[in-house]
Amino acid sequence: MKKYRLFGVISAVCIVLSVLYSFVGSSQIPTSRVLLSTNPPLERILPFEAEAEKPQSPVTLTLQAVDAAGKSLTNAKINLQILTPPRNPWLTTDFPIVEGTKLLEMDATAPDGKLEIQQMLPIRGNYQLLVKVSPLIANSFAAYEQTLNLNVRENPIKYKYFIVIAAILLSLGLLGGWVIGGQGELQQGEIAPQSVRLLLSALTVVAIITLLVINISAEVAEAHGSEHHSNSTETIAPSSQKSQGLEINLEGDKNATVGKLANLALQLKDATTGQPITDVALQIKAIATEHNLTVFDYKGIPDEQGKLTWLEQFFDGSPHKIEVEATPLPGSSRQFTPVKVAQEVEVEAIAPPIYIRLIGLFYFTAFVGIGMAIGLLIQHRRKPQVRTN
């Protein structure tokens, strides 16, 4: 009987070991994947800065789909979604409405398995790139998905500004604490000495003014964006053109909102037959007209239906212009001079929620309070020494 029990135990151990071995072995088998490269390198990427001294350029993101052997896949369709860093109400970014949203979604035809775009990254934090790769030719390879991470560090100049502001607020609080702690005994009928009351009243007025300035500046910035759009008189290309046997139509939302995706689509047809055209190279640009900055750039080809669709978020709240230039592919039988279409998109800016502004005011007040506590503590330790002397 013991012999059978021992045999059963050995059999169970062997089964467990075989399962573990198969699991470990299968995890080491190379699989198809997506390789990500950036230009500039990751450590040099900074978030968007509207008031930067030097004009900023969008970040070049290159996605290369490869098989298990590391060889580039051909005739692939790549779906890309870019998710912005998650919300953090206690440490907000320059664009709090953009946090935890989708920045871009597009389907791209990739004959060589490569997708390359230029995208302005608006805020610091960890971006997620959700990539789906599927074959254009059925059963040529197995479709797969992959999640890539892209961490963007904060601009170092922001830390310098923070240190300067914190030092100023701490100094003001220290001065106030020193004055309050140095007061003598109260006169009859006084709650606090007159200088202390004046100091506290001044701090209250400063806090109210600061809150008003933050709210008013947000409203003025939103109004400025609308005014800039209404005064724009720049002449742009039409959104539809028929030229040299080519019919190209740029469609989609003409009104967008910060924090939400705008739908955009491009359709190419033969002007004579109405059949879709696929052998044409397309360059798409999204330009923020207020700063004349390119925030999105993509070069590619339409799908088998002659379409190219994408969803894009305009994060800075200024008016944008979508430009598309169609050129013939090298070696194509269809040759023509470049054709351009364009469309303006009015973007509705959204002011940060009031609780975010109150959190900022709380931080300012906290620095003043810390400085005041230090000043009071110094005066409290100093008085016994004065009395002893």
mmCIF file of C-alpha atoms in Angstrom:
data_model
loop_
_atom_site.group_PDB
_atom_site.id
_atom_site.type_symbol
_atom_site.label_atom_id
_atom_site.label_comp_id
_atom_site.label_asym_id
_atom_site.label_seq_id
_atom_site.Cartn_x
_atom_site.Cartn_y
_atom_site.Cartn_z
ATOM 1 C CA MET A 1 0.000 0.000 0.000
ATOM 2 C CA LYS A 2 2.829 2.382 0.868
ATOM 3 C CA LYS A 3 4.440 1.538 -2.451
ATOM 4 C CA TYR A 4 1.334 2.698 -4.369
ATOM 5 C CA ARG A 5 1.112 5.900 -2.336
ATOM 6 C CA LEU A 6 4.763 6.667 -3.047
ATOM 7 C CA PHE A 7 4.215 6.018 -6.736
ATOM 8 C CA GLY A 8 1.234 8.402 -6.733
ATOM 9 C CA VAL A 9 3.252 11.151 -5.061
ATOM 10 C CA ILE A 10 6.082 10.745 -7.580
ATOM 11 C CA SER A 11 3.609 10.871 -10.484
ATOM 12 C CA ALA A 12 2.030 14.072 -9.144
ATOM 13 C CA VAL A 13 5.436 15.724 -8.744
ATOM 14 C CA CYS A 14 6.375 14.761 -12.294
ATOM 15 C CA ILE A 15 3.170 16.267 -13.656
ATOM 16 C CA VAL A 16 3.732 19.543 -11.793
ATOM 17 C CA LEU A 17 7.328 19.738 -13.011
ATOM 18 C CA SER A 18 6.305 19.086 -16.594
ATOM 19 C CA VAL A 19 3.662 21.851 -16.449
ATOM 20 C CA LEU A 20 6.175 24.309 -14.999
ATOM 21 C CA TYR A 21 8.731 23.366 -17.623
ATOM 22 C CA SER A 22 6.258 23.818 -20.450
ATOM 23 C CA PHE A 23 5.220 27.208 -19.049
ATOM 24 C CA VAL A 24 8.786 28.443 -18.680
ATOM 25 C CA GLY A 25 9.763 27.077 -22.045
ATOM 26 C CA SER A 26 6.809 28.663 -23.815
ATOM 27 C CA SER A 27 7.528 32.047 -22.192
ATOM 28 C CA GLN A 28 11.001 31.996 -23.706
ATOM 29 C CA ILE A 29 9.730 31.372 -27.249
ATOM 30 C CA PRO A 30 10.116 34.611 -29.247
ATOM 31 C CA THR A 31 6.869 36.096 -30.571
ATOM 32 C CA SER A 32 5.862 38.837 -32.941
ATOM 33 C CA ARG A 33 6.220 42.284 -31.427
ATOM 34 C CA VAL A 34 6.358 46.012 -32.130
ATOM 35 C CA LEU A 35 9.592 47.972 -31.765
ATOM 36 C CA LEU A 36 9.364 51.632 -30.726
ATOM 37 C CA SER A 37 11.960 54.306 -31.393
ATOM 38 C CA THR A 38 11.760 58.070 -30.842
ATOM 39 C CA ASN A 39 13.464 61.153 -32.169
ATOM 40 C CA PRO A 40 14.721 62.951 -30.130
ATOM 41 C CA PRO A 41 15.770 60.192 -27.719
ATOM 42 C CA LEU A 42 13.448 59.502 -24.811
ATOM 43 C CA GLU A 43 15.590 61.314 -22.225
ATOM 44 C CA ARG A 44 15.419 64.542 -24.273
ATOM 45 C CA ILE A 45 11.661 64.595 -24.871
ATOM 46 C CA LEU A 46 9.869 67.445 -23.082
ATOM 47 C CA PRO A 47 6.154 68.249 -22.935
ATOM 48 C CA PHE A 48 4.575 70.991 -25.014
ATOM 49 C CA GLU A 49 5.360 74.550 -23.918
ATOM 50 C CA ALA A 50 3.289 77.264 -25.595
ATOM 51 C CA GLU A 51 5.571 80.099 -24.496
ATOM 52 C CA ALA A 52 8.873 78.341 -25.249
ATOM 53 C CA GLU A 53 11.687 80.588 -26.435
ATOM 54 C CA LYS A 54 12.588 78.220 -29.273
ATOM 55 C CA PRO A 55 9.905 76.758 -31.588
ATOM 56 C CA GLN A 56 9.094 73.213 -30.554
ATOM 57 C CA SER A 57 8.906 70.279 -32.922
ATOM 58 C CA PRO A 58 6.679 67.246 -32.451
ATOM 59 C CA VAL A 59 8.228 63.956 -31.354
ATOM 60 C CA THR A 60 8.830 61.396 -34.091
ATOM 61 C CA LEU A 61 7.410 58.008 -33.084
ATOM 62 C CA THR A 62 8.448 55.040 -35.238
ATOM 63 C CA LEU A 63 6.652 51.722 -34.778
ATOM 64 C CA GLN A 64 8.100 48.679 -36.558
ATOM 65 C CA ALA A 65 6.131 45.420 -36.587
ATOM 66 C CA VAL A 66 8.422 42.368 -36.659
ATOM 67 C CA ASP A 67 7.867 38.613 -36.525
ATOM 68 C CA ALA A 68 9.330 36.106 -34.060
ATOM 69 C CA ALA A 69 12.642 36.097 -35.929
ATOM 70 C CA GLY A 70 12.923 39.889 -35.812
ATOM 71 C CA LYS A 71 12.117 40.294 -39.510
ATOM 72 C CA SER A 72 9.878 43.168 -40.565
ATOM 73 C CA LEU A 73 6.321 42.175 -41.385
ATOM 74 C CA THR A 74 4.928 43.201 -44.761
ATOM 75 C CA ASN A 75 1.424 44.159 -45.876
ATOM 76 C CA ALA A 76 0.283 44.989 -42.362
ATOM 77 C CA LYS A 77 -2.455 47.169 -40.962
ATOM 78 C CA ILE A 78 -1.527 49.014 -37.775
ATOM 79 C CA ASN A 79 -4.047 50.504 -35.384
ATOM 80 C CA LEU A 80 -2.471 52.977 -32.951
ATOM 81 C CA GLN A 81 -4.016 54.576 -29.871
ATOM 82 C CA ILE A 82 -2.104 57.053 -27.696
ATOM 83 C CA LEU A 83 -3.403 57.449 -24.136
ATOM 84 C CA THR A 84 -2.264 60.402 -22.046
ATOM 85 C CA PRO A 85 -0.945 59.984 -18.470
ATOM 86 C CA PRO A 86 -3.622 59.339 -15.821
ATOM 87 C CA ARG A 87 -5.137 62.085 -13.698
ATOM 88 C CA ASN A 88 -3.419 63.247 -10.521
ATOM 89 C CA PRO A 89 -5.471 66.023 -8.883
ATOM 90 C CA TRP A 90 -2.760 66.807 -6.331
ATOM 91 C CA LEU A 91 0.018 67.308 -8.908
ATOM 92 C CA THR A 92 -1.696 68.578 -12.034
ATOM 93 C CA THR A 93 -0.009 69.385 -15.342
ATOM 94 C CA ASP A 94 -0.312 72.427 -17.612
ATOM 95 C CA PHE A 95 -3.350 70.816 -19.315
ATOM 96 C CA PRO A 96 -5.377 69.085 -16.568
ATOM 97 C CA ILE A 97 -8.325 68.478 -18.935
ATOM 98 C CA VAL A 98 -6.058 66.372 -21.166
ATOM 99 C CA GLU A 99 -5.008 64.009 -18.365
ATOM 100 C CA GLY A 100 -6.434 60.496 -18.624
ATOM 101 C CA THR A 101 -7.799 60.965 -22.164
ATOM 102 C CA LYS A 102 -7.044 59.640 -25.630
ATOM 103 C CA LEU A 103 -4.693 61.802 -27.680
ATOM 104 C CA LEU A 104 -4.800 59.991 -31.022
ATOM 105 C CA GLU A 105 -6.330 56.968 -32.727
ATOM 106 C CA MET A 106 -5.640 55.974 -36.302
ATOM 107 C CA ASP A 107 -5.564 53.057 -38.731
ATOM 108 C CA ALA A 108 -2.563 52.980 -41.033
ATOM 109 C CA THR A 109 -1.710 50.808 -44.004
ATOM 110 C CA ALA A 110 1.914 49.692 -43.602
ATOM 111 C CA PRO A 111 3.302 47.817 -46.630
ATOM 112 C CA ASP A 112 6.691 47.512 -44.904
ATOM 113 C CA GLY A 113 5.231 47.043 -41.418
ATOM 114 C CA LYS A 114 6.322 50.495 -40.279
ATOM 115 C CA LEU A 115 4.240 53.360 -38.957
ATOM 116 C CA GLU A 116 5.907 56.726 -38.415
ATOM 117 C CA ILE A 117 4.161 59.803 -37.073
ATOM 118 C CA GLN A 118 5.142 63.096 -35.518
ATOM 119 C CA GLN A 119 3.062 63.968 -32.468
ATOM 120 C CA MET A 120 3.334 66.786 -29.942
ATOM 121 C CA LEU A 121 3.089 65.376 -26.418
ATOM 122 C CA PRO A 122 1.247 67.939 -24.272
ATOM 123 C CA ILE A 123 2.005 66.908 -20.678
ATOM 124 C CA ARG A 124 4.530 65.032 -18.565
ATOM 125 C CA GLY A 125 3.985 61.470 -17.377
ATOM 126 C CA ASN A 126 3.659 57.942 -18.704
ATOM 127 C CA TYR A 127 1.929 57.624 -22.076
ATOM 128 C CA GLN A 128 0.510 54.289 -23.223
ATOM 129 C CA LEU A 129 0.647 53.284 -26.880
ATOM 130 C CA LEU A 130 -1.877 50.553 -27.684
ATOM 131 C CA VAL A 131 -0.861 48.887 -30.947
ATOM 132 C CA LYS A 132 -2.844 46.298 -32.934
ATOM 133 C CA VAL A 133 -1.170 44.658 -35.935
ATOM 134 C CA SER A 134 -3.226 42.639 -38.423
ATOM 135 C CA PRO A 135 -2.497 41.300 -41.947
ATOM 136 C CA LEU A 136 -3.819 42.969 -45.096
ATOM 137 C CA ILE A 137 -3.628 39.569 -46.808
ATOM 138 C CA ALA A 138 -5.666 36.985 -44.944
ATOM 139 C CA ASN A 139 -3.674 34.379 -42.977
ATOM 140 C CA SER A 140 -0.291 35.822 -43.977
ATOM 141 C CA PHE A 141 0.503 36.164 -40.267
ATOM 142 C CA ALA A 142 -1.350 36.059 -36.974
ATOM 143 C CA ALA A 143 -2.747 39.344 -35.665
ATOM 144 C CA TYR A 144 -1.443 40.516 -32.303
ATOM 145 C CA GLU A 145 -1.615 43.391 -29.835
ATOM 146 C CA GLN A 146 0.989 45.130 -27.702
ATOM 147 C CA THR A 147 1.084 47.948 -25.160
ATOM 148 C CA LEU A 148 4.101 50.252 -25.183
ATOM 149 C CA ASN A 149 5.010 52.849 -22.563
ATOM 150 C CA LEU A 150 6.542 56.243 -23.190
ATOM 151 C CA ASN A 151 7.571 58.285 -20.153
ATOM 152 C CA VAL A 152 7.959 62.040 -20.677
ATOM 153 C CA ARG A 153 9.785 63.960 -17.943
ATOM 154 C CA GLU A 154 8.879 67.449 -16.790
ATOM 155 C CA ASN A 155 10.684 70.467 -18.171
ATOM 156 C CA PRO A 156 13.546 71.249 -15.701
ATOM 157 C CA ILE A 157 12.781 74.973 -15.888
ATOM 158 C CA LYS A 158 9.497 74.286 -14.062
ATOM 159 C CA TYR A 159 11.410 73.044 -11.021
ATOM 160 C CA LYS A 160 13.464 76.259 -10.964
ATOM 161 C CA TYR A 161 10.298 78.364 -11.032
ATOM 162 C CA PHE A 162 8.816 76.233 -8.262
ATOM 163 C CA ILE A 163 11.878 76.689 -6.031
ATOM 164 C CA VAL A 164 11.849 80.472 -6.534
ATOM 165 C CA ILE A 165 8.120 80.801 -5.775
ATOM 166 C CA ALA A 166 8.371 78.505 -2.753
ATOM 167 C CA ALA A 167 11.306 80.527 -1.388
ATOM 168 C CA ILE A 168 9.394 83.798 -1.767
ATOM 169 C CA LEU A 169 6.275 82.427 -0.055
ATOM 170 C CA LEU A 170 8.307 80.883 2.774
ATOM 171 C CA SER A 171 10.127 84.199 3.289
ATOM 172 C CA LEU A 172 6.832 86.089 3.507
ATOM 173 C CA GLY A 173 5.485 83.581 6.000
ATOM 174 C CA LEU A 174 8.702 83.712 8.035
ATOM 175 C CA LEU A 175 8.514 87.496 8.192
ATOM 176 C CA GLY A 176 4.888 87.347 9.285
ATOM 177 C CA GLY A 177 5.621 84.746 11.969
ATOM 178 C CA TRP A 178 8.537 86.818 13.231
ATOM 179 C CA VAL A 179 6.331 89.916 13.542
ATOM 180 C CA ILE A 180 3.480 88.048 15.239
ATOM 181 C CA GLY A 181 5.767 86.174 17.626
ATOM 182 C CA GLY A 182 7.590 89.330 18.627
ATOM 183 C CA GLN A 183 4.497 91.175 19.874
ATOM 184 C CA GLY A 184 4.164 92.018 23.568
ATOM 185 C CA GLU A 185 1.186 91.550 25.831
ATOM 186 C CA LEU A 186 -2.300 92.401 24.583
ATOM 187 C CA GLN A 187 -3.976 95.624 25.578
ATOM 188 C CA GLN A 188 -7.350 95.498 27.296
ATOM 189 C CA GLY A 189 -10.146 94.642 24.837
ATOM 190 C CA GLU A 190 -7.774 93.515 22.057
ATOM 191 C CA ILE A 191 -8.016 90.088 20.486
ATOM 192 C CA ALA A 192 -4.607 90.555 18.864
ATOM 193 C CA PRO A 193 -2.120 93.422 18.556
ATOM 194 C CA GLN A 194 -2.847 95.921 15.807
ATOM 195 C CA SER A 195 0.189 94.934 13.715
ATOM 196 C CA VAL A 196 -0.879 91.291 13.866
ATOM 197 C CA ARG A 197 -4.406 92.166 12.779
ATOM 198 C CA LEU A 198 -3.072 94.202 9.895
ATOM 199 C CA LEU A 199 -0.771 91.376 8.846
ATOM 200 C CA LEU A 200 -3.543 88.767 8.911
ATOM 201 C CA SER A 201 -5.859 91.095 6.999
ATOM 202 C CA ALA A 202 -3.168 91.643 4.367
ATOM 203 C CA LEU A 203 -2.649 87.890 3.982
ATOM 204 C CA THR A 204 -6.409 87.401 3.533
ATOM 205 C CA VAL A 205 -6.530 90.094 0.856
ATOM 206 C CA VAL A 206 -3.538 88.548 -0.955
ATOM 207 C CA ALA A 207 -5.202 85.112 -0.933
ATOM 208 C CA ILE A 208 -8.451 86.532 -2.361
ATOM 209 C CA ILE A 209 -6.583 88.476 -5.053
ATOM 210 C CA THR A 210 -4.558 85.389 -5.992
ATOM 211 C CA LEU A 211 -7.706 83.294 -6.418
ATOM 212 C CA LEU A 212 -9.338 86.031 -8.509
ATOM 213 C CA VAL A 213 -6.265 86.350 -10.719
ATOM 214 C CA ILE A 214 -6.168 82.585 -11.355
ATOM 215 C CA ASN A 215 -9.852 82.485 -12.315
ATOM 216 C CA ILE A 216 -9.787 85.644 -14.414
ATOM 217 C CA SER A 217 -6.624 84.615 -16.270
ATOM 218 C CA ALA A 218 -8.243 81.287 -17.203
ATOM 219 C CA GLU A 219 -11.325 83.074 -18.565
ATOM 220 C CA VAL A 220 -9.210 85.638 -20.435
ATOM 221 C CA ALA A 221 -7.137 82.879 -22.033
ATOM 222 C CA GLU A 222 -10.304 81.143 -23.234
ATOM 223 C CA ALA A 223 -11.712 84.400 -24.612
ATOM 224 C CA HIS A 224 -8.379 85.150 -26.291
ATOM 225 C CA GLY A 225 -8.490 81.852 -28.133
ATOM 226 C CA SER A 226 -11.997 82.576 -29.442
ATOM 227 C CA GLU A 227 -11.019 86.113 -30.461
ATOM 228 C CA HIS A 228 -7.939 84.848 -32.283
ATOM 229 C CA HIS A 229 -10.074 82.430 -34.266
ATOM 230 C CA SER A 230 -12.657 85.047 -35.217
ATOM 231 C CA ASN A 231 -9.975 87.455 -36.424
ATOM 232 C CA SER A 232 -8.120 84.852 -38.514
ATOM 233 C CA THR A 233 -8.158 85.849 -42.205
ATOM 234 C CA GLU A 234 -5.555 83.430 -43.567
ATOM 235 C CA THR A 235 -6.484 81.942 -46.934
ATOM 236 C CA ILE A 236 -6.371 78.153 -46.992
ATOM 237 C CA ALA A 237 -6.932 75.538 -49.665
ATOM 238 C CA PRO A 238 -10.459 74.170 -50.165
ATOM 239 C CA SER A 239 -11.505 70.974 -48.403
ATOM 240 C CA SER A 240 -12.434 69.292 -51.721
ATOM 241 C CA GLN A 241 -10.683 69.336 -55.065
ATOM 242 C CA LYS A 242 -10.958 67.724 -58.492
ATOM 243 C CA SER A 243 -7.682 68.014 -60.334
ATOM 244 C CA GLN A 244 -5.798 65.981 -62.935
ATOM 245 C CA GLY A 245 -8.258 63.121 -62.751
ATOM 246 C CA LEU A 246 -8.059 62.981 -58.976
ATOM 247 C CA GLU A 247 -10.923 63.758 -56.604
ATOM 248 C CA ILE A 248 -9.897 64.338 -52.986
ATOM 249 C CA ASN A 249 -12.261 65.191 -50.134
ATOM 250 C CA LEU A 250 -11.291 66.125 -46.581
ATOM 251 C CA GLU A 251 -14.169 65.607 -44.170
ATOM 252 C CA GLY A 252 -14.737 65.536 -40.449
ATOM 253 C CA ASP A 253 -15.499 67.684 -37.436
ATOM 254 C CA LYS A 254 -15.077 71.410 -37.856
ATOM 255 C CA ASN A 255 -15.660 72.013 -34.150
ATOM 256 C CA ALA A 256 -13.690 70.221 -31.456
ATOM 257 C CA THR A 257 -13.338 70.329 -27.673
ATOM 258 C CA VAL A 258 -10.233 69.937 -25.545
ATOM 259 C CA GLY A 259 -10.211 66.504 -23.916
ATOM 260 C CA LYS A 260 -12.267 64.869 -26.684
ATOM 261 C CA LEU A 261 -11.343 63.324 -30.021
ATOM 262 C CA ALA A 262 -12.278 64.963 -33.314
ATOM 263 C CA ASN A 263 -13.192 62.701 -36.251
ATOM 264 C CA LEU A 264 -11.300 63.342 -39.488
ATOM 265 C CA ALA A 265 -11.402 61.439 -42.781
ATOM 266 C CA LEU A 266 -9.921 61.646 -46.252
ATOM 267 C CA GLN A 267 -11.405 60.079 -49.406
ATOM 268 C CA LEU A 268 -9.616 59.695 -52.751
ATOM 269 C CA LYS A 269 -11.428 58.738 -55.963
ATOM 270 C CA ASP A 270 -10.882 58.737 -59.675
ATOM 271 C CA ALA A 271 -12.658 61.847 -60.911
ATOM 272 C CA THR A 272 -13.870 60.012 -64.033
ATOM 273 C CA THR A 273 -14.837 56.534 -62.831
ATOM 274 C CA GLY A 274 -15.460 57.214 -59.149
ATOM 275 C CA GLN A 275 -13.306 54.244 -58.180
ATOM 276 C CA PRO A 276 -11.140 54.515 -55.054
ATOM 277 C CA ILE A 277 -7.480 55.416 -55.523
ATOM 278 C CA THR A 278 -4.805 53.709 -53.433
ATOM 279 C CA ASP A 279 -1.508 54.424 -55.236
ATOM 280 C CA VAL A 280 -1.094 57.954 -53.860
ATOM 281 C CA ALA A 281 1.190 59.244 -51.111
ATOM 282 C CA LEU A 282 -0.451 61.461 -48.494
ATOM 283 C CA GLN A 283 1.057 63.909 -46.022
ATOM 284 C CA ILE A 284 -1.241 65.092 -43.253
ATOM 285 C CA LYS A 285 -0.453 67.969 -40.922
ATOM 286 C CA ALA A 286 -2.364 69.469 -38.005
ATOM 287 C CA ILE A 287 -1.162 73.000 -37.294
ATOM 288 C CA ALA A 288 -2.041 75.147 -34.274
ATOM 289 C CA THR A 289 -2.550 78.473 -36.027
ATOM 290 C CA GLU A 290 -2.181 80.629 -32.898
ATOM 291 C CA HIS A 291 1.488 79.627 -32.527
ATOM 292 C CA ASN A 292 1.972 78.253 -36.074
ATOM 293 C CA LEU A 293 3.140 74.937 -34.589
ATOM 294 C CA THR A 294 2.773 71.542 -36.218
ATOM 295 C CA VAL A 295 1.289 69.238 -33.576
ATOM 296 C CA PHE A 296 0.723 66.184 -35.800
ATOM 297 C CA ASP A 297 2.358 64.961 -39.005
ATOM 298 C CA TYR A 298 1.865 61.668 -40.862
ATOM 299 C CA LYS A 299 2.980 60.345 -44.237
ATOM 300 C CA GLY A 300 1.219 57.282 -45.593
ATOM 301 C CA ILE A 301 -1.135 55.815 -48.173
ATOM 302 C CA PRO A 302 -4.918 55.252 -48.196
ATOM 303 C CA ASP A 303 -6.480 51.854 -47.615
ATOM 304 C CA GLU A 304 -8.035 49.603 -50.257
ATOM 305 C CA GLN A 305 -11.151 51.817 -50.266
ATOM 306 C CA GLY A 306 -9.133 54.965 -50.902
ATOM 307 C CA LYS A 307 -9.781 56.211 -47.354
ATOM 308 C CA LEU A 308 -7.654 57.408 -44.483
ATOM 309 C CA THR A 309 -9.387 58.042 -41.152
ATOM 310 C CA TRP A 310 -8.044 59.192 -37.808
ATOM 311 C CA LEU A 311 -9.248 60.685 -34.530
ATOM 312 C CA GLU A 312 -7.214 63.466 -32.975
ATOM 313 C CA GLN A 313 -7.409 65.626 -29.856
ATOM 314 C CA PHE A 314 -6.505 69.313 -30.072
ATOM 315 C CA PHE A 315 -5.201 69.816 -26.563
ATOM 316 C CA ASP A 316 -4.217 73.493 -26.348
ATOM 317 C CA GLY A 317 -7.592 75.036 -27.175
ATOM 318 C CA SER A 318 -6.405 77.199 -30.084
ATOM 319 C CA PRO A 319 -7.781 77.027 -33.654
ATOM 320 C CA HIS A 320 -6.170 74.402 -35.866
ATOM 321 C CA LYS A 321 -5.721 73.829 -39.554
ATOM 322 C CA ILE A 322 -5.657 70.375 -41.165
ATOM 323 C CA GLU A 323 -3.556 70.244 -44.330
ATOM 324 C CA VAL A 324 -3.348 67.266 -46.699
ATOM 325 C CA GLU A 325 -1.036 67.039 -49.699
ATOM 326 C CA ALA A 326 -1.423 64.211 -52.226
ATOM 327 C CA THR A 327 1.559 63.261 -54.388
ATOM 328 C CA PRO A 328 2.146 60.317 -56.767
ATOM 329 C CA LEU A 329 4.042 57.306 -55.473
ATOM 330 C CA PRO A 330 7.466 56.681 -57.035
ATOM 331 C CA GLY A 331 7.092 54.399 -60.058
ATOM 332 C CA SER A 332 3.304 54.720 -60.129
ATOM 333 C CA SER A 333 1.510 54.965 -63.458
ATOM 334 C CA ARG A 334 -0.589 57.810 -62.059
ATOM 335 C CA GLN A 335 1.514 60.967 -62.248
ATOM 336 C CA PHE A 336 0.287 64.457 -61.333
ATOM 337 C CA THR A 337 1.408 67.629 -59.654
ATOM 338 C CA PRO A 338 0.768 67.763 -55.891
ATOM 339 C CA VAL A 339 -2.816 68.485 -54.857
ATOM 340 C CA LYS A 340 -3.626 70.154 -51.537
ATOM 341 C CA VAL A 341 -6.784 70.342 -49.454
ATOM 342 C CA ALA A 342 -7.261 71.920 -46.034
ATOM 343 C CA GLN A 343 -9.849 72.492 -43.350
ATOM 344 C CA GLU A 344 -10.068 74.712 -40.302
ATOM 345 C CA VAL A 345 -11.098 73.290 -36.941
ATOM 346 C CA GLU A 346 -12.411 75.571 -34.218
ATOM 347 C CA VAL A 347 -11.414 74.260 -30.796
ATOM 348 C CA GLU A 348 -13.345 75.013 -27.618
ATOM 349 C CA ALA A 349 -11.027 75.550 -24.666
ATOM 350 C CA ILE A 350 -12.135 74.336 -21.239
ATOM 351 C CA ALA A 351 -10.942 76.082 -18.083
ATOM 352 C CA PRO A 352 -9.596 73.826 -15.313
ATOM 353 C CA PRO A 353 -12.183 72.826 -12.679
ATOM 354 C CA ILE A 354 -12.466 75.068 -9.649
ATOM 355 C CA TYR A 355 -11.145 72.375 -7.286
ATOM 356 C CA ILE A 356 -7.834 72.305 -9.181
ATOM 357 C CA ARG A 357 -7.469 76.066 -8.730
ATOM 358 C CA LEU A 358 -8.308 75.740 -5.054
ATOM 359 C CA ILE A 359 -5.627 73.061 -4.668
ATOM 360 C CA GLY A 360 -3.084 75.472 -6.167
ATOM 361 C CA LEU A 361 -4.215 78.174 -3.747
ATOM 362 C CA PHE A 362 -3.899 75.658 -0.891
ATOM 363 C CA TYR A 363 -0.263 74.983 -1.817
ATOM 364 C CA PHE A 364 0.518 78.718 -1.886
ATOM 365 C CA THR A 365 -1.135 79.195 1.497
ATOM 366 C CA ALA A 366 0.656 76.142 2.926
ATOM 367 C CA PHE A 367 4.081 77.571 2.075
ATOM 368 C CA VAL A 368 3.172 80.845 3.762
ATOM 369 C CA GLY A 369 1.843 78.938 6.788
ATOM 370 C CA ILE A 370 5.014 76.845 7.075
ATOM 371 C CA GLY A 371 7.137 79.982 6.978
ATOM 372 C CA MET A 372 4.937 81.621 9.596
ATOM 373 C CA ALA A 373 5.210 78.579 11.871
ATOM 374 C CA ILE A 374 8.998 78.706 11.600
ATOM 375 C CA GLY A 375 8.989 82.417 12.463
ATOM 376 C CA LEU A 376 6.760 81.847 15.492
ATOM 377 C CA LEU A 377 8.966 78.979 16.671
ATOM 378 C CA ILE A 378 12.094 81.133 16.427
ATOM 379 C CA GLN A 379 10.487 83.928 18.414
ATOM 380 C CA HIS A 380 9.143 81.446 20.982
ATOM 381 C CA ARG A 381 12.643 80.059 21.623
ATOM 382 C CA ARG A 382 14.155 83.532 21.587
ATOM 383 C CA LYS A 383 11.894 85.061 24.312
ATOM 384 C CA PRO A 384 13.125 82.900 27.265
ATOM 385 C CA GLN A 385 16.689 83.885 26.436
ATOM 386 C CA VAL A 386 15.705 87.590 26.390
ATOM 387 C CA ARG A 387 13.916 87.298 29.747
ATOM 388 C CA THR A 388 16.910 85.478 31.303
ATOM 389 C CA ASN A 389 19.309 88.197 30.133
#
